[in-house]
Amino acid sequence: GRMQFVFIMVGKNGHHACEMDGNGDGSDPRSFPQMYNALIVGHEDQTPSSVSSDDQDPALMRLREGTGGMFGNLILTNVATYGILQNDCGSETRTQDSSLLSSLTSPEYLYVSPNTIVSGQGFSFATELGCEGLSSARRVDPLLRVMPTGAGEDTVYIDPTTERCTTTECEASDLGPAFTNVDTVPSGGFFEQTDYIGAFGEDNNWIVGWSSIGALTIEPPAADDDGGGGGGGGGDGGNHELLLGLIVGLI
């Protein structure tokens, strides 16, 4: 499948925001998901306890069992342990060199852009022995306007858009991390080329009206409201299995 403009939040005891599996070592047929322009938000104290998982290995994304695929223009933030975990690899070619893609045949490769933004206390990648190939990411603050490091049921406000500039002058050299090193999306007509990394850009708050979480982006709380909406606020409420997601453009 192909996905673009993806927003997922994972609560303290949630597990992976997304998992892409192949068909085992031989991987015939091999899955080949393509995902561009995603914002994946973790919890700084993530402790997975998902009853539906076959293990509790922590990571915001998991790629395994010989999956192929293409992933670009991603922001992974509040990474507590690992941004991307890859294990149980097969014979797929794993690369972060976009210049090689024209010489490779889908679905026999896995590409994760080295322009992926990863922020938080955890590592960018965890790769099992035999899964070498993914190691590069940009360790920078994506400058999300308002995003709690511990989102939960009591979070009252978020703003998932990103600051375009780091100064008021906003010269080309002042562009924020989410507006530099933007990946070119795959050809074929499905994907829309953007000038930003992540799901929202500077002001494209498309989530309003699509999901109940969109209501959290409409109005900031009052200055004396300590209900968990600040940039570093946001505890986890009664439902610690919080996993809020929205995908637009899924085939």
Coordinates of C-alpha atoms in Angstrom, one line a residue:
G1 CA 0.0 0.0 0.0
R2 CA 0.9 3.7 -0.4
M3 CA 0.4 6.2 2.4
Q4 CA 1.0 10.0 2.6
F5 CA 0.2 12.5 5.3
V6 CA 0.2 10.2 8.3
F7 CA -0.1 11.3 11.9
I8 CA 0.2 8.8 14.8
M9 CA 0.6 9.3 18.5
V10 CA 1.6 6.5 20.9
G11 CA 0.8 6.6 24.6
K12 CA 3.0 5.5 27.5
N13 CA 2.0 1.8 27.3
G14 CA 1.3 1.7 23.6
H15 CA 3.6 -0.3 21.3
H16 CA 4.6 0.4 17.7
A17 CA 3.0 3.2 15.8
C18 CA 3.2 1.0 12.7
E19 CA 4.6 -2.4 11.8
M20 CA 5.4 -3.7 8.4
D21 CA 5.9 -7.4 8.0
G22 CA 7.1 -9.5 5.1
N23 CA 6.5 -13.2 4.6
G24 CA 9.5 -14.6 6.4
D25 CA 13.0 -15.2 5.2
G26 CA 12.1 -16.1 1.6
S27 CA 9.5 -13.3 1.6
D28 CA 7.5 -14.5 -1.4
P29 CA 5.5 -12.5 -2.0
R30 CA 7.4 -9.6 -0.4
S31 CA 5.4 -6.7 1.0
F32 CA 6.4 -3.3 -0.2
P33 CA 4.7 -0.4 1.7
Q34 CA 5.5 3.1 0.7
M35 CA 5.0 5.9 3.3
Y36 CA 5.9 9.6 2.9
N37 CA 5.2 12.6 5.0
A38 CA 4.5 11.1 8.3
L39 CA 4.7 12.5 11.9
I40 CA 5.0 9.8 14.5
V41 CA 4.9 11.0 18.1
G42 CA 6.0 8.7 21.0
H43 CA 6.0 9.0 24.7
E44 CA 9.2 9.9 26.6
D45 CA 8.5 7.2 29.2
Q46 CA 7.2 4.5 26.8
T47 CA 6.8 1.1 28.5
P48 CA 4.9 -1.1 26.0
S49 CA 2.3 -3.5 27.5
S50 CA 0.2 -4.4 24.5
V51 CA -1.8 -7.6 25.0
S52 CA -2.0 -8.1 21.2
S53 CA 1.7 -8.2 20.5
D54 CA 3.9 -11.3 20.3
D55 CA 6.6 -9.3 22.2
Q56 CA 7.1 -6.0 23.8
D57 CA 10.2 -4.8 22.0
P58 CA 10.0 -1.0 22.1
A59 CA 10.2 1.1 18.9
L60 CA 8.0 3.6 17.2
M61 CA 8.3 1.8 13.9
R62 CA 9.0 -1.9 13.3
L63 CA 10.1 -3.4 10.0
R64 CA 10.6 -7.2 9.9
E65 CA 10.3 -10.6 8.3
G66 CA 11.9 -9.5 5.0
T67 CA 9.7 -6.6 4.2
G68 CA 10.7 -4.2 1.4
G69 CA 9.4 -0.7 1.1
M70 CA 10.1 3.0 0.8
F71 CA 10.0 5.6 3.6
G72 CA 10.7 9.3 3.3
N73 CA 9.9 12.7 4.7
L74 CA 9.4 11.2 8.2
I75 CA 9.5 12.8 11.6
L76 CA 9.8 10.5 14.6
T77 CA 9.8 12.5 17.9
N78 CA 9.7 11.7 21.6
V79 CA 11.7 8.6 20.8
A80 CA 12.2 6.8 24.2
T81 CA 14.2 3.8 23.1
Y82 CA 14.4 3.2 19.3
G83 CA 12.9 5.1 16.3
I84 CA 13.0 2.2 13.9
L85 CA 13.5 -1.5 14.8
Q86 CA 14.4 -4.0 12.1
N87 CA 14.6 -7.7 12.7
D88 CA 14.0 -11.1 11.0
C89 CA 15.4 -9.8 7.7
G90 CA 15.4 -11.8 4.5
S91 CA 17.3 -11.3 1.2
E92 CA 16.0 -7.8 0.5
T93 CA 18.5 -5.1 -0.3
R94 CA 18.5 -2.5 2.5
T95 CA 19.8 0.9 1.5
Q96 CA 19.6 4.6 2.4
D97 CA 21.2 5.7 -0.9
S98 CA 18.5 7.1 -3.1
S99 CA 20.8 7.1 -6.1
L100 CA 20.6 3.3 -6.1
L101 CA 16.9 3.1 -6.4
S102 CA 16.7 3.4 -10.1
S103 CA 18.9 0.3 -10.4
L104 CA 16.8 -1.8 -7.9
T105 CA 13.6 -3.7 -8.6
S106 CA 10.6 -3.4 -6.3
P107 CA 9.7 -5.1 -4.1
E108 CA 13.2 -6.5 -3.5
Y109 CA 14.6 -3.6 -1.5
L110 CA 13.9 -1.6 1.6
Y111 CA 14.8 2.2 1.5
V112 CA 14.6 4.5 4.6
S113 CA 15.7 8.0 3.8
P114 CA 18.7 9.3 5.7
N115 CA 16.8 12.6 5.9
T116 CA 14.4 11.2 8.4
I117 CA 14.3 13.4 11.5
V118 CA 14.6 11.6 14.8
S119 CA 14.4 13.4 18.2
G120 CA 14.2 12.2 21.7
Q121 CA 16.4 10.4 24.2
G122 CA 16.4 7.1 22.3
F123 CA 18.4 5.8 19.3
S124 CA 17.5 6.2 15.7
F125 CA 17.7 2.5 14.7
A126 CA 18.0 -0.9 16.3
T127 CA 18.9 -3.6 13.7
E128 CA 19.3 -7.3 14.4
L129 CA 22.4 -9.2 13.2
G130 CA 21.9 -9.8 9.5
C131 CA 19.8 -6.6 9.1
E132 CA 22.6 -4.2 8.5
G133 CA 22.0 -1.2 6.2
L134 CA 19.9 1.3 8.1
S135 CA 21.8 3.6 10.4
S136 CA 21.6 7.3 9.2
A137 CA 19.0 9.9 10.4
R138 CA 19.0 13.6 11.2
R139 CA 19.2 14.1 15.0
V140 CA 17.6 17.5 15.2
D141 CA 14.6 19.1 16.9
P142 CA 11.9 19.3 14.2
L143 CA 10.5 22.5 15.8
L144 CA 6.9 21.2 16.2
R145 CA 4.9 24.1 17.5
V146 CA 3.2 22.4 20.5
M147 CA 3.8 18.7 21.1
P148 CA 3.8 17.2 24.6
T149 CA 6.5 14.7 25.4
G150 CA 4.0 12.6 27.3
A151 CA 0.7 12.8 25.5
G152 CA -2.3 11.1 27.2
E153 CA -6.0 11.3 27.8
D154 CA -5.6 14.5 29.6
T155 CA -3.8 16.3 26.9
V156 CA -5.8 19.4 26.0
Y157 CA -3.9 21.0 23.1
I158 CA -1.4 20.2 20.5
D159 CA -0.1 21.9 17.4
P160 CA 1.6 19.4 15.0
T161 CA 2.6 22.0 12.5
T162 CA 6.3 22.9 12.2
E163 CA 8.1 26.2 12.3
R164 CA 9.3 27.2 8.8
C165 CA 12.1 29.5 10.0
T166 CA 14.5 29.8 12.9
T167 CA 14.6 33.6 12.6
T168 CA 12.1 36.4 11.9
E169 CA 14.0 37.3 8.7
C170 CA 13.4 33.8 7.3
E171 CA 16.2 33.8 4.7
A172 CA 16.9 30.6 2.9
S173 CA 19.7 29.8 5.4
D174 CA 17.2 30.2 8.2
L175 CA 14.8 27.4 7.2
G176 CA 13.9 25.0 10.0
P177 CA 14.9 21.3 9.9
A178 CA 11.5 20.2 8.5
F179 CA 12.0 22.4 5.5
T180 CA 15.5 21.3 4.5
N181 CA 16.7 18.1 2.9
V182 CA 13.2 17.2 1.8
D183 CA 12.9 13.9 -0.1
T184 CA 11.5 13.6 -3.6
V185 CA 8.4 11.5 -3.5
P186 CA 8.1 8.4 -5.7
S187 CA 6.7 9.0 -9.2
G188 CA 3.5 7.5 -10.5
G189 CA 0.8 10.1 -9.6
F190 CA -0.2 9.0 -6.1
F191 CA 2.2 11.0 -4.0
E192 CA 2.1 14.8 -3.8
Q193 CA 5.5 16.6 -3.7
T194 CA 5.8 18.8 -0.6
D195 CA 8.4 21.3 0.5
Y196 CA 8.4 19.9 4.0
I197 CA 9.2 16.8 6.1
G198 CA 6.4 15.5 8.3
A199 CA 2.6 15.5 7.9
F200 CA 1.6 19.1 8.3
G201 CA 4.2 21.6 7.2
E202 CA 3.9 25.1 8.4
D203 CA 0.1 25.6 8.3
N204 CA -1.6 22.6 6.7
N205 CA -3.6 21.4 9.7
W206 CA -5.8 19.0 7.7
I207 CA -6.6 16.8 10.8
V208 CA -9.4 19.2 11.8
G209 CA -12.7 17.5 10.9
W210 CA -11.1 14.1 10.2
S211 CA -10.6 12.8 13.7
S212 CA -11.6 13.7 17.3
I213 CA -7.9 14.5 18.0
G214 CA -8.3 17.3 15.5
A215 CA -10.3 19.2 18.2
L216 CA -7.1 19.3 20.3
T217 CA -5.5 21.5 17.6
I218 CA -8.1 24.2 17.4
E219 CA -7.8 26.4 20.6
P220 CA -4.8 26.7 23.0
P221 CA -5.7 26.4 26.7
A222 CA -5.8 29.4 29.0
A223 CA -2.5 30.6 30.4
D224 CA -3.3 29.2 33.8
D225 CA -4.5 25.8 32.5
D226 CA -2.2 23.0 33.5
G227 CA -4.1 20.3 31.7
G228 CA -1.2 18.8 29.9
G229 CA -1.2 20.9 26.7
G230 CA 2.2 22.6 27.0
G231 CA 5.2 21.8 24.9
G232 CA 6.6 19.6 27.6
G233 CA 3.4 18.8 29.4
G234 CA 0.8 16.2 28.8
G235 CA 0.6 13.3 31.2
D236 CA -1.1 10.0 30.5
G237 CA -4.6 9.7 31.8
G238 CA -6.7 6.6 32.6
N239 CA -6.2 4.9 29.2
H240 CA -2.5 4.1 29.0
E241 CA -3.0 2.1 25.8
L242 CA -3.5 5.4 23.9
L243 CA -2.8 5.0 20.2
L244 CA -4.2 7.8 18.1
G245 CA -3.7 7.7 14.4
L246 CA -5.0 9.1 11.1
I247 CA -3.9 8.0 7.6
V248 CA -4.9 9.9 4.5
G249 CA -4.1 8.4 1.1
L250 CA -4.1 4.7 1.8
I251 CA -4.5 2.3 -1.1

